[in-house]
PDB file of C-alpha atoms in Angstrom:
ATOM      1  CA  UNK W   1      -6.690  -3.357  23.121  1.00 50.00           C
ATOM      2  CA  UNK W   2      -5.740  -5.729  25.799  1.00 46.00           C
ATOM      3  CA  UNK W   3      -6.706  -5.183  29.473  1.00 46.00           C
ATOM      4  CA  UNK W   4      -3.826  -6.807  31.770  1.00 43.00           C
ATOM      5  CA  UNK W   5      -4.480  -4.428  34.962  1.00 47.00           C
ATOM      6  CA  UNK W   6      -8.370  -4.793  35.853  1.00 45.00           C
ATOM      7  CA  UNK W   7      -7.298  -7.447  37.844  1.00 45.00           C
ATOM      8  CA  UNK W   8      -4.881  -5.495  40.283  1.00 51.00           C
ATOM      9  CA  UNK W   9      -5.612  -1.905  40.272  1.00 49.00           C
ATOM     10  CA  UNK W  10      -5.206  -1.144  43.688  1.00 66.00           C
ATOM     11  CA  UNK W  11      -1.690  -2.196  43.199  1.00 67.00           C
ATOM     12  CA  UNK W  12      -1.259  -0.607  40.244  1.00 61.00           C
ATOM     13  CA  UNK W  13      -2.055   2.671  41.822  1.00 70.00           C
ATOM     14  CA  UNK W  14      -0.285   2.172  44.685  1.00 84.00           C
ATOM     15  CA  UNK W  15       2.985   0.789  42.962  1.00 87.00           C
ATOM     16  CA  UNK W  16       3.404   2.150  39.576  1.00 84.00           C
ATOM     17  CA  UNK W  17       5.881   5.591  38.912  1.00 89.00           C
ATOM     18  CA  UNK W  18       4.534   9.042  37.999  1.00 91.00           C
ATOM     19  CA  UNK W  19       5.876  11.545  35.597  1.00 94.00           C
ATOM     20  CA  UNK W  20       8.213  14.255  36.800  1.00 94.00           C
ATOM     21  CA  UNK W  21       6.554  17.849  37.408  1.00 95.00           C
ATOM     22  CA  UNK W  22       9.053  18.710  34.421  1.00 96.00           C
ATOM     23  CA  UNK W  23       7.169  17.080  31.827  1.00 97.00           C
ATOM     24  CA  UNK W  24       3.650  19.031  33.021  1.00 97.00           C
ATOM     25  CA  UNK W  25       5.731  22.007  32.708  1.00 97.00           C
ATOM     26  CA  UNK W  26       6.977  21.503  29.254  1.00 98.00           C
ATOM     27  CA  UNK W  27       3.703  20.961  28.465  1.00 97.00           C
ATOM     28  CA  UNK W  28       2.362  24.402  30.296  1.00 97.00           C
ATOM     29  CA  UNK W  29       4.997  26.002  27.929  1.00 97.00           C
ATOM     30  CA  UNK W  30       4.542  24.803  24.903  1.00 97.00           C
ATOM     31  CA  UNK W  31       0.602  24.333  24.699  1.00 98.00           C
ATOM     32  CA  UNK W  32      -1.498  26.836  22.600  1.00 97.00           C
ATOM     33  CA  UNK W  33      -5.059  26.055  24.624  1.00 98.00           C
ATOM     34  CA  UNK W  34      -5.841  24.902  28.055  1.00 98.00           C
ATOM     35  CA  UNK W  35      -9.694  23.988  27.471  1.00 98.00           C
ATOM     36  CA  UNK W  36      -9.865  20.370  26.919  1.00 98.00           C
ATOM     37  CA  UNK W  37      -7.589  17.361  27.198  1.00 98.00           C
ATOM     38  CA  UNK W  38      -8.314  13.470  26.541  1.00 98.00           C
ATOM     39  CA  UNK W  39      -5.811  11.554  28.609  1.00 98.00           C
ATOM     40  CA  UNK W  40      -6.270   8.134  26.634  1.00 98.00           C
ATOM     41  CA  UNK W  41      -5.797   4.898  28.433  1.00 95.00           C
ATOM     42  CA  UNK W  42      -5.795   6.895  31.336  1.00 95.00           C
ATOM     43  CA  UNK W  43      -5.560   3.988  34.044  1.00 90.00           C
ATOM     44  CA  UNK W  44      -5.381   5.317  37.686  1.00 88.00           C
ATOM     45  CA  UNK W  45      -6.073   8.405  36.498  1.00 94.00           C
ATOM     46  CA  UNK W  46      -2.484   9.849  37.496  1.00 93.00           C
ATOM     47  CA  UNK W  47      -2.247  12.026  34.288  1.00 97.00           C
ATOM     48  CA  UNK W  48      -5.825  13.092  34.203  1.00 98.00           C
ATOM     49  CA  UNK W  49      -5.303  14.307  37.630  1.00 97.00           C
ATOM     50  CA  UNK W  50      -2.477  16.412  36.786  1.00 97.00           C
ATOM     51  CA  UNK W  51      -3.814  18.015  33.750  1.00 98.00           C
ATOM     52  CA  UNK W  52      -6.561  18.448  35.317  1.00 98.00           C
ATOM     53  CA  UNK W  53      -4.712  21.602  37.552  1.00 98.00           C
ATOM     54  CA  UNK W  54      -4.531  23.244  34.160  1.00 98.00           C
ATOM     55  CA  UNK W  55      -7.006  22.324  31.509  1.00 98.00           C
ATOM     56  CA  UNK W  56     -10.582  23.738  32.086  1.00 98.00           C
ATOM     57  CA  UNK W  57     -11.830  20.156  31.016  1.00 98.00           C
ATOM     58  CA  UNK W  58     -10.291  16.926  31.254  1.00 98.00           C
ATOM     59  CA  UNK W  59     -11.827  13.421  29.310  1.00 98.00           C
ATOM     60  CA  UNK W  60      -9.991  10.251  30.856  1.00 98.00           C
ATOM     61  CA  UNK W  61     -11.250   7.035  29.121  1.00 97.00           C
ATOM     62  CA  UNK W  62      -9.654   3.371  29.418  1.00 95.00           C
ATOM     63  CA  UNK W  63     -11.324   0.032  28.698  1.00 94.00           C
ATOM     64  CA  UNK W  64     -10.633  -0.945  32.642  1.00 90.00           C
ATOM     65  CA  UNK W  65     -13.426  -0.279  34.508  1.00 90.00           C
ATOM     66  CA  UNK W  66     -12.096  -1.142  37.572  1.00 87.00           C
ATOM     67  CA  UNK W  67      -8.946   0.780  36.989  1.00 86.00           C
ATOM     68  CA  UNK W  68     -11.433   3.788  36.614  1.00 90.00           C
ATOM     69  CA  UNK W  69     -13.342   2.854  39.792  1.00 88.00           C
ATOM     70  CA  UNK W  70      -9.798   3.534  41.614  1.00 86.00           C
ATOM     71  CA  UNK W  71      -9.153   6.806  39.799  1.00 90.00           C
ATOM     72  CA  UNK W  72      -8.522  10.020  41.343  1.00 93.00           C
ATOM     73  CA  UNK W  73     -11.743  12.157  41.228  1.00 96.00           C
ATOM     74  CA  UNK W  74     -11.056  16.113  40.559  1.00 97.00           C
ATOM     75  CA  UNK W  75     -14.449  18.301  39.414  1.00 98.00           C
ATOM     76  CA  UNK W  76     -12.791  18.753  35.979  1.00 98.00           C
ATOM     77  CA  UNK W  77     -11.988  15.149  35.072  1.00 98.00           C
ATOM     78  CA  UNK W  78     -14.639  13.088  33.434  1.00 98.00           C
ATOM     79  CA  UNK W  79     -13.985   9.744  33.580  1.00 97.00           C
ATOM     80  CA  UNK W  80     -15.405   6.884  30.691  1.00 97.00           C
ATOM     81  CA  UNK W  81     -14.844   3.452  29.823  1.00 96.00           C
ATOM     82  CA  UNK W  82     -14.136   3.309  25.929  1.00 96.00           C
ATOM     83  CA  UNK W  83     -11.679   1.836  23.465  1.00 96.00           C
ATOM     84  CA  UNK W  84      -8.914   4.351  22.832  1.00 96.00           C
ATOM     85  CA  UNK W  85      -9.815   3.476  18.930  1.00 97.00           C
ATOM     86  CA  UNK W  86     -13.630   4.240  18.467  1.00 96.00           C
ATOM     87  CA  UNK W  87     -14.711   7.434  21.432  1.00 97.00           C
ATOM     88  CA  UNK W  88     -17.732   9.388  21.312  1.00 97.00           C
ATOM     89  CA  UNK W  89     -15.592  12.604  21.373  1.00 98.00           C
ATOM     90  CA  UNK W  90     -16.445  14.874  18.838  1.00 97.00           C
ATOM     91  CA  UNK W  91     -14.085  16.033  15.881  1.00 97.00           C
ATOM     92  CA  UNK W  92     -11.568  18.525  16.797  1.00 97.00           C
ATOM     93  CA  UNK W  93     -12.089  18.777  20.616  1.00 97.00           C
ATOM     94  CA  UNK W  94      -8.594  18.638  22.225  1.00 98.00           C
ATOM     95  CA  UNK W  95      -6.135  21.046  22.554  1.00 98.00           C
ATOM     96  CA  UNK W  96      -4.077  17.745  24.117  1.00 98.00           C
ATOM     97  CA  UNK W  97      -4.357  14.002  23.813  1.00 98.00           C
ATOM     98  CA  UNK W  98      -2.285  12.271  26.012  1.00 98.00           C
ATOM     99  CA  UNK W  99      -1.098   8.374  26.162  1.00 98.00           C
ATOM    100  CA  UNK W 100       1.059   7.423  29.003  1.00 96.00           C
ATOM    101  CA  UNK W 101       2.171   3.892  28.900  1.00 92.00           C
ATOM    102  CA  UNK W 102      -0.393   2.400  26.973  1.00 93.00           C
ATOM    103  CA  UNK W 103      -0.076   3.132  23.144  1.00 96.00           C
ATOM    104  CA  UNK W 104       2.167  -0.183  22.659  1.00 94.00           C
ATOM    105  CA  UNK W 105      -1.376  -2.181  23.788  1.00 92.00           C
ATOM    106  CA  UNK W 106      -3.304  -0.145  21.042  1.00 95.00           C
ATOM    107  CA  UNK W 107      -4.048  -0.902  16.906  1.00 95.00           C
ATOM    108  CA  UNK W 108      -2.187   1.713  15.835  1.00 96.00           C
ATOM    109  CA  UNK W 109      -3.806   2.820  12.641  1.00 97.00           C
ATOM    110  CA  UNK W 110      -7.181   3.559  14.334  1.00 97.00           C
ATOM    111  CA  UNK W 111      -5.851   4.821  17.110  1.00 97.00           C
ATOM    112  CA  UNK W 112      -3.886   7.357  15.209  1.00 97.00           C
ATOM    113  CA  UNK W 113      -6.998   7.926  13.417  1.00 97.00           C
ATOM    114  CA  UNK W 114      -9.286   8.588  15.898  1.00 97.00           C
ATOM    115  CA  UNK W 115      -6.774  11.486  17.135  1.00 98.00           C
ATOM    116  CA  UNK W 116      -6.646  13.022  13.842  1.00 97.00           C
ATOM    117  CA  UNK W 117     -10.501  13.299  14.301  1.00 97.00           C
ATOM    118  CA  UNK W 118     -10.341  14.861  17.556  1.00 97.00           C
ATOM    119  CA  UNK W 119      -7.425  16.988  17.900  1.00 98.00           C
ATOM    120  CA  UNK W 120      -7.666  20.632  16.922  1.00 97.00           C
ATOM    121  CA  UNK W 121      -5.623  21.880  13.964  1.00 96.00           C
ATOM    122  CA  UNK W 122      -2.762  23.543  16.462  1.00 96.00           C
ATOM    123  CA  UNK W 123      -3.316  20.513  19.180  1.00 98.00           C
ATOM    124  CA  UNK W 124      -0.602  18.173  20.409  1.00 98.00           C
ATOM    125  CA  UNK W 125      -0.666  14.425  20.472  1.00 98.00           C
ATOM    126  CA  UNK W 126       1.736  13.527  23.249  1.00 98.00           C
ATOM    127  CA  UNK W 127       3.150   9.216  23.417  1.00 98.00           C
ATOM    128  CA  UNK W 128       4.976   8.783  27.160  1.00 97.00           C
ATOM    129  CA  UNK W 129       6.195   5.528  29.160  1.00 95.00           C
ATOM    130  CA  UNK W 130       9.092   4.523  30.996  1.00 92.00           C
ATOM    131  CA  UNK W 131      11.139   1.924  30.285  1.00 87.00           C
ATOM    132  CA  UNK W 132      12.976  -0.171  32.217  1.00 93.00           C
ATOM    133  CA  UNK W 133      14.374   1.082  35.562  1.00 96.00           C
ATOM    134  CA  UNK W 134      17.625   1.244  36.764  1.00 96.00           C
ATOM    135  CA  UNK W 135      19.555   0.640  40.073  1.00 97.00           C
ATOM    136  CA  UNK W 136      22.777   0.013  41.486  1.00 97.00           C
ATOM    137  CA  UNK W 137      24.422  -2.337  39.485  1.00 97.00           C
ATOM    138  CA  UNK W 138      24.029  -5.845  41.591  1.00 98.00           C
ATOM    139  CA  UNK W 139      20.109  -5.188  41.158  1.00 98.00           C
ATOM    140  CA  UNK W 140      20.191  -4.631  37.757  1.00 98.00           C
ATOM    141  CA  UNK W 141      21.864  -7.411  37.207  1.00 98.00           C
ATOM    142  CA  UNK W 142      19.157  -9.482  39.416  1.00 98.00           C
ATOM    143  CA  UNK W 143      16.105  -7.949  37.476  1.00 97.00           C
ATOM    144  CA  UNK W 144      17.776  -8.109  34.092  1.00 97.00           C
ATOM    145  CA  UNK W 145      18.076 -12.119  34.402  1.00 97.00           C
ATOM    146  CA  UNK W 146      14.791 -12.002  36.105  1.00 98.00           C
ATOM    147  CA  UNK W 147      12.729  -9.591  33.328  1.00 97.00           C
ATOM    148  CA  UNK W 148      14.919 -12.194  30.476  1.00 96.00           C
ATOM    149  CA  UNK W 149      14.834 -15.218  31.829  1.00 97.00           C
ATOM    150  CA  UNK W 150      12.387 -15.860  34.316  1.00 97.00           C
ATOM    151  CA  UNK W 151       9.685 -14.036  32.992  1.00 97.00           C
ATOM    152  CA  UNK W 152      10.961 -13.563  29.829  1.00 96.00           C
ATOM    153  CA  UNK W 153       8.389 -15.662  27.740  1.00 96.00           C
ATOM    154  CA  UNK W 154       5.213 -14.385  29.395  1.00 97.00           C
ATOM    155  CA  UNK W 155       5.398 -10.579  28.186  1.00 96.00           C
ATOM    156  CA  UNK W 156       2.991  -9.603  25.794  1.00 93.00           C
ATOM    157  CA  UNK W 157       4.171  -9.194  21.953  1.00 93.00           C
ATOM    158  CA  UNK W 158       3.574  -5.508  22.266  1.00 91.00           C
ATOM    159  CA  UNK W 159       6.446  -5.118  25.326  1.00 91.00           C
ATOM    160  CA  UNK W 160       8.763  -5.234  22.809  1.00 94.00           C
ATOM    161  CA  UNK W 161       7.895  -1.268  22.120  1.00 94.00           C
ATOM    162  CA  UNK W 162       8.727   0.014  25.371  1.00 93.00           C
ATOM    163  CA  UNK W 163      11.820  -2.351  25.317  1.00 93.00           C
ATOM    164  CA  UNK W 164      12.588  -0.074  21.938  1.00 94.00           C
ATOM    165  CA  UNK W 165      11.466   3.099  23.664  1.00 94.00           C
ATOM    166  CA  UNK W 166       8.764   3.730  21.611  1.00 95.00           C
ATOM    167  CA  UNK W 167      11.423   4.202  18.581  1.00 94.00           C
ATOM    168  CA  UNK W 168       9.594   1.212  16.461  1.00 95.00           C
ATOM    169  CA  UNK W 169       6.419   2.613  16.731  1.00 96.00           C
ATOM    170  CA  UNK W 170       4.760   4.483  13.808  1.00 95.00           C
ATOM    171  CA  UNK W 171       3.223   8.224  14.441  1.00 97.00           C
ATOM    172  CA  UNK W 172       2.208   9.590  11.824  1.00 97.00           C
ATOM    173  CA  UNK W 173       2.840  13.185  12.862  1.00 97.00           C
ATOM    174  CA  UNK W 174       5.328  16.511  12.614  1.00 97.00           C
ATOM    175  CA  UNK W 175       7.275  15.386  15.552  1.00 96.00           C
ATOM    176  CA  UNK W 176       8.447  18.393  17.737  1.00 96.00           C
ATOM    177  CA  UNK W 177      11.614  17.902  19.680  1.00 95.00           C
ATOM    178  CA  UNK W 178      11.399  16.958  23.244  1.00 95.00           C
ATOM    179  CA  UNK W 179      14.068  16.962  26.126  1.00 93.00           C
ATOM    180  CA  UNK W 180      14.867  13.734  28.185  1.00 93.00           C
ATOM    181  CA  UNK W 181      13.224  13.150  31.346  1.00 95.00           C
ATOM    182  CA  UNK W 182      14.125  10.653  33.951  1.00 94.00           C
ATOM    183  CA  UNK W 183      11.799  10.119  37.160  1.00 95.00           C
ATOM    184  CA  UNK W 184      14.493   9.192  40.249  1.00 95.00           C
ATOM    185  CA  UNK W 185      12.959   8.069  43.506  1.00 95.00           C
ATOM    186  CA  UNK W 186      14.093   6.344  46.746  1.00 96.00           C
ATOM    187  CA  UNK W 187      12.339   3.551  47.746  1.00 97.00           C
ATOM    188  CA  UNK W 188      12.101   0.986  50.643  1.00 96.00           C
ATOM    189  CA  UNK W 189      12.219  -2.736  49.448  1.00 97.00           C
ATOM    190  CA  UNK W 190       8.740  -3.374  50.095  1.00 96.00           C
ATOM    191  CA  UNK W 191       7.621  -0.641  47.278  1.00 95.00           C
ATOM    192  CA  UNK W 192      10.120  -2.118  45.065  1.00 97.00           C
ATOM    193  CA  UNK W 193       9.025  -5.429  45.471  1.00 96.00           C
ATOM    194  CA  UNK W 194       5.312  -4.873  45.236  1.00 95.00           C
ATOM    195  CA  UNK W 195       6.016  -2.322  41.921  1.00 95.00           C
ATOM    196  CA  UNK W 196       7.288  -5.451  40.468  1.00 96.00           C
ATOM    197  CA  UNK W 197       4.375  -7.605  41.481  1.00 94.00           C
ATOM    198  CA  UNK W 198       2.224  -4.869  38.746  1.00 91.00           C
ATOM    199  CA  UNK W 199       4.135  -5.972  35.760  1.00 93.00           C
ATOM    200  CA  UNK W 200       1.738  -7.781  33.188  1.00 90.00           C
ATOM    201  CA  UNK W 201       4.443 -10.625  32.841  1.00 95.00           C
ATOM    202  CA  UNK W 202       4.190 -11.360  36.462  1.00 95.00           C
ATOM    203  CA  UNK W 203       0.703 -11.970  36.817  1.00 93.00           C
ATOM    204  CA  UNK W 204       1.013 -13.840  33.199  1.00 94.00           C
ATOM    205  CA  UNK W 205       3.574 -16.167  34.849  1.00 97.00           C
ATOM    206  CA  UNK W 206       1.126 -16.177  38.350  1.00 95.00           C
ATOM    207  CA  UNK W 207      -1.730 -17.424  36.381  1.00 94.00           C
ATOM    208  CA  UNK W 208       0.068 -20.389  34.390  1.00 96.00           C
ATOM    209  CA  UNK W 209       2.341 -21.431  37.463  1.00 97.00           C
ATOM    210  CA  UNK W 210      -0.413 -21.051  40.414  1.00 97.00           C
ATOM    211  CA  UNK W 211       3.043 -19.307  42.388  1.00 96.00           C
ATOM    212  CA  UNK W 212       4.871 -15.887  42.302  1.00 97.00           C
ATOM    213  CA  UNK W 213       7.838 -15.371  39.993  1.00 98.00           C
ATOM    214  CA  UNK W 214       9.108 -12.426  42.294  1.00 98.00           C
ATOM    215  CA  UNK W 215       9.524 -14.632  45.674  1.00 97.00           C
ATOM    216  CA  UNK W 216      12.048 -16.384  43.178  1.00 97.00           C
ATOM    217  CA  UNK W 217      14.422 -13.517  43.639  1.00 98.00           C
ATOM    218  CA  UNK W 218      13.137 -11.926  46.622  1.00 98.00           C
ATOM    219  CA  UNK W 219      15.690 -13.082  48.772  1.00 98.00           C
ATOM    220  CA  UNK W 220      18.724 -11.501  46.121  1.00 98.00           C
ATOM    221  CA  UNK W 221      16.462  -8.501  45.932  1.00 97.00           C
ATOM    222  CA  UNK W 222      16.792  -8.092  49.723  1.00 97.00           C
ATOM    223  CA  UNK W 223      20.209  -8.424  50.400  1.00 98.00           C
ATOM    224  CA  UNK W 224      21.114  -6.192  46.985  1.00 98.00           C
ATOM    225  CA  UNK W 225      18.697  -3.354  47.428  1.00 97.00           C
ATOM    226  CA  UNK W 226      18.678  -2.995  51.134  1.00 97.00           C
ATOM    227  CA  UNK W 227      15.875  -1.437  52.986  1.00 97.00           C
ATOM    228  CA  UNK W 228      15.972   1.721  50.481  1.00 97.00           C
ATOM    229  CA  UNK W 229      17.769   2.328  47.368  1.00 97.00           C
ATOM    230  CA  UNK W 230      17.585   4.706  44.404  1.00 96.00           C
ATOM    231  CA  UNK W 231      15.477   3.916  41.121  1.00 96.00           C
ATOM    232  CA  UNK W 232      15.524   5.952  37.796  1.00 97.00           C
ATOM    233  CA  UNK W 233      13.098   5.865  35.077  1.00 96.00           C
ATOM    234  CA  UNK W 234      13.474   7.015  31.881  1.00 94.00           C
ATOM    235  CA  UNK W 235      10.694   8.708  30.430  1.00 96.00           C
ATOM    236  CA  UNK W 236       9.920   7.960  26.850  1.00 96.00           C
ATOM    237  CA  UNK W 237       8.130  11.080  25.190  1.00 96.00           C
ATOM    238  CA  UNK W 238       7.026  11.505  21.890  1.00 97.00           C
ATOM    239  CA  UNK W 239       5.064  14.690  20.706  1.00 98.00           C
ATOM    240  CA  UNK W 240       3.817  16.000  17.701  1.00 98.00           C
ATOM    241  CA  UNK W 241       1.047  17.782  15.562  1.00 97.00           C
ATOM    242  CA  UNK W 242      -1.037  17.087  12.876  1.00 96.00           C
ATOM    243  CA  UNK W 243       0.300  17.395   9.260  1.00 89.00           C
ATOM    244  CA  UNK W 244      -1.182  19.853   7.235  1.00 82.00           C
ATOM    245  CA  UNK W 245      -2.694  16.999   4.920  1.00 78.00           C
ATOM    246  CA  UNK W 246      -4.455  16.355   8.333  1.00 81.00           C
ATOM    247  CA  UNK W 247      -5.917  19.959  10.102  1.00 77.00           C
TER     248      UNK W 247
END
């Protein structure tokens, strides 16, 4: 797995979008245990901390170490730094595992395998992201040159799954049908801007041009958004259970 986000996770934290409350609720609804969950890749911890309100236990691992450092601490959320293929969990241990926008940087085939290890038989394995936002239509049209052709070359291979909302991606479970989700907020420019100072193909281009790709549209940015505007997310969620080959 690749770590692209040690490097800024105070900005990550700050910046990035959480799920809607509706999504925790499905979940509420449609669980069959509340004892343990393993939010995988857990980065700032924003999931953890929100299962965390109604699982007894909560394990949050990710191969970041400093994103872990800046997680939220709750009693109930134990926080380790391990490889979302190879854990120390033991077999059959989570009534949930949990992956929000972090599968796509995973090997797939252990991955899947280590959750067939650790989920119990009537456990759900849960895939979320967003993909990308969108805003009134003279800023979309600013960030869809910019996320094309600006920064187009330095995202990672494995952006290209999130680009496909998670549709490409194997899983290699009974997949239970899901409602869509979108996450709207209203924010000033300055939380817009630095949001897009998080993505991994900004600090790609940063590192191999010594400058900032997003002062290259700043100025557009500015006079498009205005000093607030409205951004939607769509939430990408995938959810299943083992096959019976599998319990």
């Amino acid at each position: 797995m690749k770590d692209n986000f040690s490097g800024h996770s105070k900005d990550y934290a700050q910046y990035r979008p959480k799920y809607p409350p509706e999504i925790y609720n499905w979940l509420k609804q449609n669980l069959n245990g509340f004892e343990t969950a393993w939010d995988c890749g857990t980065g700032n911890g924003q999931v953890a901390a929100e299962l965390a309100e109604f699982f007894e236990r909560v394990e949050a691992t990710d191969i970041s170490s400093n994103q872990i450092k800046q997680a939220i601490k709750k009693s109930n959320i134990n926080y380790s730094v391990q490889p979302a293929e190879q854990t120390n969990f033991k077999n059959h241990q989570f009534d949930l595992i949990i992956c929000a926008q972090a599968v796509h940087w995973f090997n797939f085939d252990k991955f899947y395998s280590e959750v067939k290890r650790c989920l119990k038989p009537d456990g759900l394995i849960v895939i979320m992201g967003y993909g990308l936002f969108r805003s009134v239509s003279e800023v979309n049209q600013i960030i869809q040159e910019f996320y094309d052709g600006i920064i187009g070359s330095y995202w990672d291979e494995e952006r290209k799954y999130l680009d496909e909302e998670y549709k490409t991606i194997p899983f290699p479970f009974q997949s239970i049908k899901t409602p869509g989700f979108v996450r709207a907020y209203e924010w000033d420019i300055d939380h817009f801007l630095g949001y897009l100072r998080t993505w991994s193909a900004v600090k790609h281009y940063e590192r191999q041009h010594g400058e900032d790709p997003v002062a290259l549209v700043e100025d557009q940015l500015r006079k498009a958004f205005g000093d607030k505007n409205e951004i939607n997310f769509p939430i990408l969620f995938k959810v299943g259970k083992l096959e019976e080959a599998d319990q």
